[in-house]
mmCIF file of C-alpha atoms in Angstrom:
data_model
loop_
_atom_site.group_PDB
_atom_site.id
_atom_site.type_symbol
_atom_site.label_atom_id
_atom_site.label_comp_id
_atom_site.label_asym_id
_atom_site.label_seq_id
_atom_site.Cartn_x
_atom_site.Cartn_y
_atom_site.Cartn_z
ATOM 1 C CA UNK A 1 -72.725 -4.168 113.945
ATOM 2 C CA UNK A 2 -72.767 -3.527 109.975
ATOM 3 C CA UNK A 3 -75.379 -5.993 108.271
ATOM 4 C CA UNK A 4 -74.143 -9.271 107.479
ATOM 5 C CA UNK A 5 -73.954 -9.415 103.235
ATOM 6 C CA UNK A 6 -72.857 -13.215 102.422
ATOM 7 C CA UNK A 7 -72.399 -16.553 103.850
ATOM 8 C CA UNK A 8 -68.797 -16.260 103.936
ATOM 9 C CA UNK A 9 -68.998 -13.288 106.141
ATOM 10 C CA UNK A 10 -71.444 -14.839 108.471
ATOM 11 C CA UNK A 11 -68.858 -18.105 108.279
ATOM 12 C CA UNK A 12 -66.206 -15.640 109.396
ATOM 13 C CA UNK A 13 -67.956 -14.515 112.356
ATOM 14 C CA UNK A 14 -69.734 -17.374 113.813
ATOM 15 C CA UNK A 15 -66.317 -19.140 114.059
ATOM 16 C CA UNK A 16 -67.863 -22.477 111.439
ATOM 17 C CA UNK A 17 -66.100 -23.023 108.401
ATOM 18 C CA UNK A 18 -67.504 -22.033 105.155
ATOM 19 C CA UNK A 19 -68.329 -25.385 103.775
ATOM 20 C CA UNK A 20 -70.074 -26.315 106.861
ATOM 21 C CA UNK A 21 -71.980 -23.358 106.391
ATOM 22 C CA UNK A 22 -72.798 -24.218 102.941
ATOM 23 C CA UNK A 23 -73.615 -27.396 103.703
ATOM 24 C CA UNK A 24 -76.267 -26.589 106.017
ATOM 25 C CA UNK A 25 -78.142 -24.105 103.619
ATOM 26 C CA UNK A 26 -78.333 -26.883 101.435
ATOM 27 C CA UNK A 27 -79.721 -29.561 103.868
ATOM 28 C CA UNK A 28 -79.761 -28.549 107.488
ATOM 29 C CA UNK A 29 -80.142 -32.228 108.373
ATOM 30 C CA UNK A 30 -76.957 -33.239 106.687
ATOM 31 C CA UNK A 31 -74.788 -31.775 109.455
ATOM 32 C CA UNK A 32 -74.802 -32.942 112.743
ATOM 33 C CA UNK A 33 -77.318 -32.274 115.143
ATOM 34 C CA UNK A 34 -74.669 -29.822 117.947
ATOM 35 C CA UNK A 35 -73.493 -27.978 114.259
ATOM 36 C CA UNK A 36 -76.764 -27.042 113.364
ATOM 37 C CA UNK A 37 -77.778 -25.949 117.083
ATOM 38 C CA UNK A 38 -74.451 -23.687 116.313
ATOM 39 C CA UNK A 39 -75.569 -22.691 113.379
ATOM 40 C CA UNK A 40 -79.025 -21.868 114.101
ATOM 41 C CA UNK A 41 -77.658 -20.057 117.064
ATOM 42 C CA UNK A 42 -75.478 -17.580 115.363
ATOM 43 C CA UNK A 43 -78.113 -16.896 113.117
ATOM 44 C CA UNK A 44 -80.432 -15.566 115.822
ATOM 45 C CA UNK A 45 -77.378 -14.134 117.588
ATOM 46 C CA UNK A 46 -76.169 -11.992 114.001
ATOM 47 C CA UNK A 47 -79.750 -11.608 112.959
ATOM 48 C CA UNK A 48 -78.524 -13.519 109.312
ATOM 49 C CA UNK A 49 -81.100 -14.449 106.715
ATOM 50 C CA UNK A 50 -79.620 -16.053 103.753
ATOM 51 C CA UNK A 51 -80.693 -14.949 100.392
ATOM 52 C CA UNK A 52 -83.550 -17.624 99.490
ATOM 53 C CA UNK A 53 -84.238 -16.880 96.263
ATOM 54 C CA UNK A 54 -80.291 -17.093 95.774
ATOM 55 C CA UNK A 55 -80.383 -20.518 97.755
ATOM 56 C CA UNK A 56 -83.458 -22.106 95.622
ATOM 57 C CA UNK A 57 -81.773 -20.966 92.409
ATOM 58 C CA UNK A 58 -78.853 -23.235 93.591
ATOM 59 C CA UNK A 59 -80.859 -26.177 94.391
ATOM 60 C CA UNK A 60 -82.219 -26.765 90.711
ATOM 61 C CA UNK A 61 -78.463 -27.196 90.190
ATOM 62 C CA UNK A 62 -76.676 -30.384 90.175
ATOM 63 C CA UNK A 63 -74.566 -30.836 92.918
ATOM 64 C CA UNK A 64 -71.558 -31.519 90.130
ATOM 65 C CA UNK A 65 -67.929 -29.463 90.473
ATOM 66 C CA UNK A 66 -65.705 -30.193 87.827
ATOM 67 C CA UNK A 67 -61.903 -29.809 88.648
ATOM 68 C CA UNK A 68 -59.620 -29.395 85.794
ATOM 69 C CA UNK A 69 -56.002 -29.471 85.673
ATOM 70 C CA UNK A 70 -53.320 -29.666 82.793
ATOM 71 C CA UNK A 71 -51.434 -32.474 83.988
ATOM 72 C CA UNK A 72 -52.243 -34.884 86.933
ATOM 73 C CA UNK A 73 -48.917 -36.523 87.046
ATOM 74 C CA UNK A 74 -47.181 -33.404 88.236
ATOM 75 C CA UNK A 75 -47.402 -33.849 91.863
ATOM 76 C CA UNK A 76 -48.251 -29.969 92.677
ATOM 77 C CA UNK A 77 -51.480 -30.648 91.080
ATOM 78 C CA UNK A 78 -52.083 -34.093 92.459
ATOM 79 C CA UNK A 79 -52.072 -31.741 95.976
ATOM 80 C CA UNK A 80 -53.750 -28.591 95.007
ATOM 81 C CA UNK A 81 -56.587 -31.054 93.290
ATOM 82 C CA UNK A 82 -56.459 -33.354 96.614
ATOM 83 C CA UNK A 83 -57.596 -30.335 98.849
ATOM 84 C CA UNK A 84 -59.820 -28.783 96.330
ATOM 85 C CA UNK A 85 -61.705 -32.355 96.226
ATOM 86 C CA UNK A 86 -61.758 -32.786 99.887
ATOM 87 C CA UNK A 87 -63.369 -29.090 100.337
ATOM 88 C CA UNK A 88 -66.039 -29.750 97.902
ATOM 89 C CA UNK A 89 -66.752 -32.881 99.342
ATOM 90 C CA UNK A 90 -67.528 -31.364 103.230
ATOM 91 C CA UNK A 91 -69.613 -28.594 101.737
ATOM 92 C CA UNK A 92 -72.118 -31.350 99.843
ATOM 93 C CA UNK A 93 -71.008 -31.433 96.293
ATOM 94 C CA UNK A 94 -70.030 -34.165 94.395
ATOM 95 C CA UNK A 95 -66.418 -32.971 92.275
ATOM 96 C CA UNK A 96 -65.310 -34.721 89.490
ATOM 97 C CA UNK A 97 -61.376 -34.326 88.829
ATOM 98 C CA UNK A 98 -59.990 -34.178 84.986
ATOM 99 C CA UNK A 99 -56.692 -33.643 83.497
ATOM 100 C CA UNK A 100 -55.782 -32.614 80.222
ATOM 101 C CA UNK A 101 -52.443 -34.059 80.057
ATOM 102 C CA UNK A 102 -50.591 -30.709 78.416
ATOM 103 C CA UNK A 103 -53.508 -31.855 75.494
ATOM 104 C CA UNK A 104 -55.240 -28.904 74.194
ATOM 105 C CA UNK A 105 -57.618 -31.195 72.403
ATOM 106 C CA UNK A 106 -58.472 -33.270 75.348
ATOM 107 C CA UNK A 107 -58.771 -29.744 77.388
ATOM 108 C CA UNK A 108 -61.802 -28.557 74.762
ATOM 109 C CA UNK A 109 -63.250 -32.118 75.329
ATOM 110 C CA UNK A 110 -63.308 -31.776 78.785
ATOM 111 C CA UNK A 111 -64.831 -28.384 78.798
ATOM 112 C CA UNK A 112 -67.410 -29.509 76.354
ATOM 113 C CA UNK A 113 -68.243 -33.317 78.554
ATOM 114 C CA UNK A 114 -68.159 -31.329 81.885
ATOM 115 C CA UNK A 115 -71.171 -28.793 80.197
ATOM 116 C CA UNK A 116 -73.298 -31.954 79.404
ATOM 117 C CA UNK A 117 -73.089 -32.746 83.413
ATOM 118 C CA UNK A 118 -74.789 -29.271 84.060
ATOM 119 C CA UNK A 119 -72.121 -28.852 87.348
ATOM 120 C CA UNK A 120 -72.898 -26.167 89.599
ATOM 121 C CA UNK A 121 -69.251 -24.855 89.006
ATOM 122 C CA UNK A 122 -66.267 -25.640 87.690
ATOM 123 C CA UNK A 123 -62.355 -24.831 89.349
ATOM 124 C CA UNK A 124 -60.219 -24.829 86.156
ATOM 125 C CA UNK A 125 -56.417 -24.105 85.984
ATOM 126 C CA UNK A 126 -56.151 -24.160 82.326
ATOM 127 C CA UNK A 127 -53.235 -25.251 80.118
ATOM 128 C CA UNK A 128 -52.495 -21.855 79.780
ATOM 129 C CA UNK A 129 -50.249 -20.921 76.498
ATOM 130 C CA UNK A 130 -51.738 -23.371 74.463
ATOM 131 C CA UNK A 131 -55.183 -23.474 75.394
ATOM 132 C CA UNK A 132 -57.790 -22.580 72.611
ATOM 133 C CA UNK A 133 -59.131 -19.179 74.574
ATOM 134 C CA UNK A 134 -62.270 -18.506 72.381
ATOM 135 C CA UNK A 135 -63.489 -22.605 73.955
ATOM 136 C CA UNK A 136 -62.366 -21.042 77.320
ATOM 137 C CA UNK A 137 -64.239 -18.167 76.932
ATOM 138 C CA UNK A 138 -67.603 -19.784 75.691
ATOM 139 C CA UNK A 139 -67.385 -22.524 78.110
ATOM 140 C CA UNK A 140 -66.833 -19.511 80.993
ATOM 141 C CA UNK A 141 -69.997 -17.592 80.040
ATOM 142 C CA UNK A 142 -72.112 -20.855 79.978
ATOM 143 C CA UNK A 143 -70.885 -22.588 83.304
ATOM 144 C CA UNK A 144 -70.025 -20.503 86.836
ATOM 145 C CA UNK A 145 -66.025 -20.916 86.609
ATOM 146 C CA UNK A 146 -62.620 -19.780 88.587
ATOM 147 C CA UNK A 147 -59.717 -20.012 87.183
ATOM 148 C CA UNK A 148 -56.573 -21.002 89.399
ATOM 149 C CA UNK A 149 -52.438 -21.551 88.520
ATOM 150 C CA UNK A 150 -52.157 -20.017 85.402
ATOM 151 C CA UNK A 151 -54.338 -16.803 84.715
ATOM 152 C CA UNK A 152 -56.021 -16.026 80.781
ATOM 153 C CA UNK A 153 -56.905 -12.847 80.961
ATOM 154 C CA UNK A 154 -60.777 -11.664 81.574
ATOM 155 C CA UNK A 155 -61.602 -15.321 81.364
ATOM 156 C CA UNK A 156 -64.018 -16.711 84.400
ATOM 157 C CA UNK A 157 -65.189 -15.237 87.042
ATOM 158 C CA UNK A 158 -62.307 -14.801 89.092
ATOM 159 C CA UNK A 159 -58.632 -15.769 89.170
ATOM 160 C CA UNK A 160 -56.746 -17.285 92.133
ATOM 161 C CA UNK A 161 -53.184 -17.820 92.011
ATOM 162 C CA UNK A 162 -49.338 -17.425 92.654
ATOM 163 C CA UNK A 163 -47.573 -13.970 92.983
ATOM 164 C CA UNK A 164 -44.627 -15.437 90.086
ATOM 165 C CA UNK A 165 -42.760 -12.406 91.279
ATOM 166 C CA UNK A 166 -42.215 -12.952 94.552
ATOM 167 C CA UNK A 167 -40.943 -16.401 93.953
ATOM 168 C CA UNK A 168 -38.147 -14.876 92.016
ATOM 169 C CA UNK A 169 -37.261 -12.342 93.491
ATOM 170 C CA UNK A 170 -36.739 -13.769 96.775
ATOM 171 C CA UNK A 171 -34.859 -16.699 95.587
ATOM 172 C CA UNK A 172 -32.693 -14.481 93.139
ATOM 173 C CA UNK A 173 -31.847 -11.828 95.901
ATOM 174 C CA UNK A 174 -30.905 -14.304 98.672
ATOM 175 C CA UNK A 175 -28.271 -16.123 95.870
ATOM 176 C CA UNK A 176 -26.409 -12.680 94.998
ATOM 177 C CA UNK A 177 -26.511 -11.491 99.190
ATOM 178 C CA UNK A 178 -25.111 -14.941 99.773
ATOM 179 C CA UNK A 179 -22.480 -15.643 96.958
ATOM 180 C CA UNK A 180 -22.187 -15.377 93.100
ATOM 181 C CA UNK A 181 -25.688 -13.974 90.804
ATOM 182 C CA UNK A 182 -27.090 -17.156 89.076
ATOM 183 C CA UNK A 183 -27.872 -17.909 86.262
ATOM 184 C CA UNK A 184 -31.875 -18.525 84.711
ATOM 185 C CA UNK A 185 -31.995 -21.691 83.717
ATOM 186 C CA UNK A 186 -35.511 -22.483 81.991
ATOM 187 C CA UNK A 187 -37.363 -24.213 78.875
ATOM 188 C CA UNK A 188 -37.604 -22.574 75.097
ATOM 189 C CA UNK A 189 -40.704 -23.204 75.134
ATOM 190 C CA UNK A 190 -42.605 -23.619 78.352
ATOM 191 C CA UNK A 191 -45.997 -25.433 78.581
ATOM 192 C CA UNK A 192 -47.100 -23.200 81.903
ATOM 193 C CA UNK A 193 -47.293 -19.398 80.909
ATOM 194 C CA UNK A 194 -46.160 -19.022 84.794
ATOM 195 C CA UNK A 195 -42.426 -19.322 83.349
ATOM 196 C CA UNK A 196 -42.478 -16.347 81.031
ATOM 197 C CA UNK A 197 -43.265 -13.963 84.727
ATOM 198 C CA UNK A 198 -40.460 -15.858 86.114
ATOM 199 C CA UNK A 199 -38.399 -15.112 83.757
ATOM 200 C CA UNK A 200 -39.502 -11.489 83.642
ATOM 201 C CA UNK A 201 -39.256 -11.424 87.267
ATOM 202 C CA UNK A 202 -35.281 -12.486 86.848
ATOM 203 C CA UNK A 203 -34.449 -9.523 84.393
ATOM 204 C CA UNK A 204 -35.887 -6.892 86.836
ATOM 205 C CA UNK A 205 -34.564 -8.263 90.109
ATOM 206 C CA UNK A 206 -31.101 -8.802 88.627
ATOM 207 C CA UNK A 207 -30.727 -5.244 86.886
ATOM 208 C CA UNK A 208 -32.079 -3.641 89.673
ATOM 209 C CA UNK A 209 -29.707 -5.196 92.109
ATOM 210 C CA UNK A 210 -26.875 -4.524 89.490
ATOM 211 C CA UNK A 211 -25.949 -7.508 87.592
ATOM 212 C CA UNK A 212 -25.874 -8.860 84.491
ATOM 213 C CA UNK A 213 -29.006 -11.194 83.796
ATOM 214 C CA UNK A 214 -27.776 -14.855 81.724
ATOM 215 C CA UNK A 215 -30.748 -16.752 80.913
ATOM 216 C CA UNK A 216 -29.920 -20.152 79.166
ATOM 217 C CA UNK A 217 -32.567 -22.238 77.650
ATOM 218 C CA UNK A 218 -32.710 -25.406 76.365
ATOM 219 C CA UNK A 219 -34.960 -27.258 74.242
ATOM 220 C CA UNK A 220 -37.943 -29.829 74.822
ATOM 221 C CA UNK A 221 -41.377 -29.455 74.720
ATOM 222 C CA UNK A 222 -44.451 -30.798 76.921
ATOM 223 C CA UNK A 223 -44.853 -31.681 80.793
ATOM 224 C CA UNK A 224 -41.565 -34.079 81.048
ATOM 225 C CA UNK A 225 -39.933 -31.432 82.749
ATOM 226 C CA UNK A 226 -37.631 -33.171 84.913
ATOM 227 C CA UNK A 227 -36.049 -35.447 81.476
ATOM 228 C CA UNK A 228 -36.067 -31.874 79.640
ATOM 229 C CA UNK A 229 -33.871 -30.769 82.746
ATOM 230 C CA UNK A 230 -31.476 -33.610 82.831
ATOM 231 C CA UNK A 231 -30.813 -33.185 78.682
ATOM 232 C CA UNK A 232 -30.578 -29.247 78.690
ATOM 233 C CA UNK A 233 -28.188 -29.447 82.288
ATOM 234 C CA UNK A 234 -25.508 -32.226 80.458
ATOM 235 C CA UNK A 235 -24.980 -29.905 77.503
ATOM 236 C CA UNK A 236 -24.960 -27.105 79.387
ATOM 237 C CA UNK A 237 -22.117 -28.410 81.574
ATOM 238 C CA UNK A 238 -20.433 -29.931 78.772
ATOM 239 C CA UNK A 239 -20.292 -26.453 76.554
ATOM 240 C CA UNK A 240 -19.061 -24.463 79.808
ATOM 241 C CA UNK A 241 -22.491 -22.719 79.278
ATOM 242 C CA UNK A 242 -22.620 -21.241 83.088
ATOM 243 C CA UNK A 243 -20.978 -17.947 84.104
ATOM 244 C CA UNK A 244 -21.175 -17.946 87.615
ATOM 245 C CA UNK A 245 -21.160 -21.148 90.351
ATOM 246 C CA UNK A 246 -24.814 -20.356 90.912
ATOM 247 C CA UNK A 247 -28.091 -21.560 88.645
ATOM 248 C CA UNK A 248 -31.965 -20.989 89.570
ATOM 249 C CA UNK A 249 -34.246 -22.898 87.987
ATOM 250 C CA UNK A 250 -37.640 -21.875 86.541
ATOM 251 C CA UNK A 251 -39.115 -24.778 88.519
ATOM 252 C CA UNK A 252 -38.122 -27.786 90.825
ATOM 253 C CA UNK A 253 -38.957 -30.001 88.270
ATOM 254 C CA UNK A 254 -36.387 -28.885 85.689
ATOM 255 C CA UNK A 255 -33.836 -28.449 88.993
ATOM 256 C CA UNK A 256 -34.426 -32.152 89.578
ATOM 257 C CA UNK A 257 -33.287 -32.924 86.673
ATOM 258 C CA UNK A 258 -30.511 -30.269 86.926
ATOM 259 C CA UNK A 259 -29.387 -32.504 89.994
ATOM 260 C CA UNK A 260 -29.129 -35.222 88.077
ATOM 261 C CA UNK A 261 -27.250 -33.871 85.669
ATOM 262 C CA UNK A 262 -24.416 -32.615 88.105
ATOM 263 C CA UNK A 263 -24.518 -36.282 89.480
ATOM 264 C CA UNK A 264 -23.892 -38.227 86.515
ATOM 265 C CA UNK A 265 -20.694 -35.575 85.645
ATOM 266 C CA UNK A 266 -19.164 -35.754 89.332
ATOM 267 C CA UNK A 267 -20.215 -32.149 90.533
ATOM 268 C CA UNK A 268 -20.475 -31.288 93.966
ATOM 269 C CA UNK A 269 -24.259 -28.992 94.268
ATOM 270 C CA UNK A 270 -24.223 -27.414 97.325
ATOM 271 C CA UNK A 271 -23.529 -24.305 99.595
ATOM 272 C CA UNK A 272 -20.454 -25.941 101.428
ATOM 273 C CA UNK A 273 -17.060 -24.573 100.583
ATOM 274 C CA UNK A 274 -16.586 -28.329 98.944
ATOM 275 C CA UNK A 275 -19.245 -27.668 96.722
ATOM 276 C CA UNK A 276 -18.489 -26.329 92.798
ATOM 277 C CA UNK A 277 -22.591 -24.830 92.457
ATOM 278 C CA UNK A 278 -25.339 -23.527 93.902
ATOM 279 C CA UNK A 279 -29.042 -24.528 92.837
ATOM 280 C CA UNK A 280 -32.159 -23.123 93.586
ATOM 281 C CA UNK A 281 -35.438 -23.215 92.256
ATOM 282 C CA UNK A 282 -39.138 -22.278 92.523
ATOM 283 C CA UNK A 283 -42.038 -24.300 93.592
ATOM 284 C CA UNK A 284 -41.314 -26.148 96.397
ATOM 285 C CA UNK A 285 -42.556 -29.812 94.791
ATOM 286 C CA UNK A 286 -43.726 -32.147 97.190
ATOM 287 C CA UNK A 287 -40.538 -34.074 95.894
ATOM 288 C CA UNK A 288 -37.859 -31.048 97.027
ATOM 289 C CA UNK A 289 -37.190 -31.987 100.316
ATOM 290 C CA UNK A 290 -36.165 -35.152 99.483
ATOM 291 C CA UNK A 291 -33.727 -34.717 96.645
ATOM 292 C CA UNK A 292 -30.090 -35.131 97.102
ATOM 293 C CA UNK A 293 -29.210 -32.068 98.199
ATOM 294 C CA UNK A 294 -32.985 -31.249 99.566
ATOM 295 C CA UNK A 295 -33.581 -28.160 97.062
ATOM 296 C CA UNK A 296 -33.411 -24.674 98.148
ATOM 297 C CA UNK A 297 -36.945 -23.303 96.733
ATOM 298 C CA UNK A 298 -39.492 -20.578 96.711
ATOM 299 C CA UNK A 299 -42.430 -22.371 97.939
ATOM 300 C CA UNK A 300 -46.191 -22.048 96.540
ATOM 301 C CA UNK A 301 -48.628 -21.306 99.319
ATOM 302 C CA UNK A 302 -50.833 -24.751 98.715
ATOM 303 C CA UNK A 303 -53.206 -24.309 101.501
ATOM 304 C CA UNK A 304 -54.520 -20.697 100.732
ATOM 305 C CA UNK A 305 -54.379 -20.836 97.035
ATOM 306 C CA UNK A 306 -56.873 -24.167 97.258
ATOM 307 C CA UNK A 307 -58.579 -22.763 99.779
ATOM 308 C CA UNK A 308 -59.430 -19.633 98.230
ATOM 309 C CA UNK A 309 -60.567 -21.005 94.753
ATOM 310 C CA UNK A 310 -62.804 -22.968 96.625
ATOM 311 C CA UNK A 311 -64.784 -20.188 98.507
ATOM 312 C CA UNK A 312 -64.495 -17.832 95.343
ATOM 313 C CA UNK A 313 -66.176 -20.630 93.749
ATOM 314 C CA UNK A 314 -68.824 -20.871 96.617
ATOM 315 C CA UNK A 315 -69.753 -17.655 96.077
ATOM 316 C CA UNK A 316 -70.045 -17.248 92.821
ATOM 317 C CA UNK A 317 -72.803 -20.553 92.777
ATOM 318 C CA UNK A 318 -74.605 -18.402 96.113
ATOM 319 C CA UNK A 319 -74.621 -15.256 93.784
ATOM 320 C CA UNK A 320 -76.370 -17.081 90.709
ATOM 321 C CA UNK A 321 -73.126 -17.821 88.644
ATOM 322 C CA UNK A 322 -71.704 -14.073 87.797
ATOM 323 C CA UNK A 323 -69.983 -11.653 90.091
ATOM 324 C CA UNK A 324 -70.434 -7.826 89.410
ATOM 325 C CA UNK A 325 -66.857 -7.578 89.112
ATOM 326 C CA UNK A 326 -63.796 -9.889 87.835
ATOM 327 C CA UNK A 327 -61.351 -10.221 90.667
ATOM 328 C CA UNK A 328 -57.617 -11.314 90.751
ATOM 329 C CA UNK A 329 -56.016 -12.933 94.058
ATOM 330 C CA UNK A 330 -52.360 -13.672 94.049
ATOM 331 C CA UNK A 331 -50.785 -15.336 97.194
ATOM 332 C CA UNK A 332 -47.028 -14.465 97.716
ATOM 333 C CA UNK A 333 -44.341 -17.386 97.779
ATOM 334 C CA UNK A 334 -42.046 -18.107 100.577
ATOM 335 C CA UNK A 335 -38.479 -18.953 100.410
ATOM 336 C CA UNK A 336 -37.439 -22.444 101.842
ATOM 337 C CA UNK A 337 -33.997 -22.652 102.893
ATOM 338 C CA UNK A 338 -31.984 -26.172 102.099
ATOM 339 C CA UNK A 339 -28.650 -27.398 101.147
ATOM 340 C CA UNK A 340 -29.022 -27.128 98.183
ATOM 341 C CA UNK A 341 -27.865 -23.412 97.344
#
């Protein structure tokens, strides 16, 4: 067998999850007694010894994790933040969950109160676009930090995230192999830089599959995506704005809206021949399934996205707050088929 390097390794092969793992190091009394016989068993078995002097370091720590997110009302970070919470919680820390609310004010005021708390780490998914970078980057070489959602370049440790790609490009090949190209339907101005890939990610998928990209976008400004959506989609149907019977939307948010557009002005959405359009989206909101038609959707991959930042963050507090290296993971979407389109 190679020698064991980390804790997440040894997690992987002694069949206990990482934050039980983690746990232990930290207080082998606080798990219960048949764990720790595990545990302690596995070590013998692998022939593991932790890094103490990493282990001590940690200790002098508070047992703080900040959580940061740009806006708590939208319900895909209500869940990613629910997860991340309940992760920290089984591996012994104590997390502390803040949103910005699209503020970029309130963000550097977050940043700066969390520092005062001296947390052990922080899991940030900053506002992105309009985030104040240089605050970012001071708070990032002060405080052990991963970054999740929306990337800023060479800022924290490590990023964890989204392939914005694949959401597209699934969603915007299955609509031209299955009836007329759509077309991108999206904000001016987006608050979540993850829109300007999408949109990217429409161009190339549509030219290389031969069509003509139409991108319409419509005004409004902040996190009220789904109002934005309903406003832009009733002049857009008014002015004849759409080329094709088929729209995808930058997100399910603005689709939501979309829907309720198309409601209000008697339109059939739907992939029945009684239908007049098709709508898709990207996301998969907690809220998609239930809309009227349940939305077709590229869907985020919740589980390993949360579950990642939280290890990456793990590590970096086990290897005294810097990694040799700045790493990048991006999880690819998966396309959720409703009635929608």
């Amino acid at each position: 067998m190679t020698k064991i390097k980390n804790m997440e390794e040894f997690a992987a092969l002694s069949g206990i999850s990482r934050p039980t793992v983690s746990k232990y190091f930290h207080d082998p009394d606080s798990v219960r007694p048949t764990t720790r016989a595990r545990i302690e068993e596995a070590l013998e078995r692998f022939d593991y010894r932790p890094n103490i002097y990493a282990v001590n370091q940690n200790r002098k720590l508070t047992k703080n994790i900040g959580i940061v997110v740009p806006y708590l009302a939208d319900p895909f970070f209500a869940e990613i933040a629910r997860y991340l919470e309940q992760s920290c919680i089984a591996a012994g820390y104590r997390p502390s969950l803040f949103s910005s609310h699209g503020e970029q004010k309130l963000e550097n005021d977050i940043l700066d109160g969390l520092q005062s708390m001296k947390p052990a780490g922080v899991l940030l998914a900053p506002l992105g676009r309009t985030s104040d970078q240089s605050v970012i980057e001071r708070f990032c070489a002060n405080v052990p930090t991963v970054l999740f959602d929306s990337n800023l370049d060479g800022l924290g440790a490590a990023f964890i995230g989204s392939d914005n790609f694949s959401f597209v490009s699934q969603t915007v090949e299955y609509m031209t192999r299955t009836g007329e190209p759509p077309s991108f339907f999206e904000m001016r101005t987006p608050a979540n830089p993850n829109a300007n890939k999408r949109r990217k990610a429409y161009v190339e998928v549509m030219e290389r599959l031969g069509f003509e990209p139409h991108i319409i976008r419509v005004d409004g400004k902040g996190w009220a995506f789904e109002e934005i959506g309903h406003e832009g989609a009733l002049k857009v149907l008014a002015e004849n704005e759409l080329r094709t019977n088929s729209v995808l939307c930058s997100n399910d948010r603005l689709a939501i809206g979309f829907l309720a557009a198309c409601y209000e002005q008697g339109i059939r959405v739907g992939r029945r021949d009684d239908c007049a359009l098709r709508l898709a989206s990207n996301d998969d909101h907690p809220f998609a399934k239930f809309t009227c038609p349940s939305l077709t959707t590229a869907a985020h991959d919740y589980d390993n996205v949360a579950g990642r930042s939280v290890e990456t963050l793990f590590e970096l507090i086990e290897s005294g707050g810097k990694f040799e290296t700045r790493s990048e993971t991006l999880f690819p979407a998966r396309l959720v088929l409703r009635d929608s389109a």
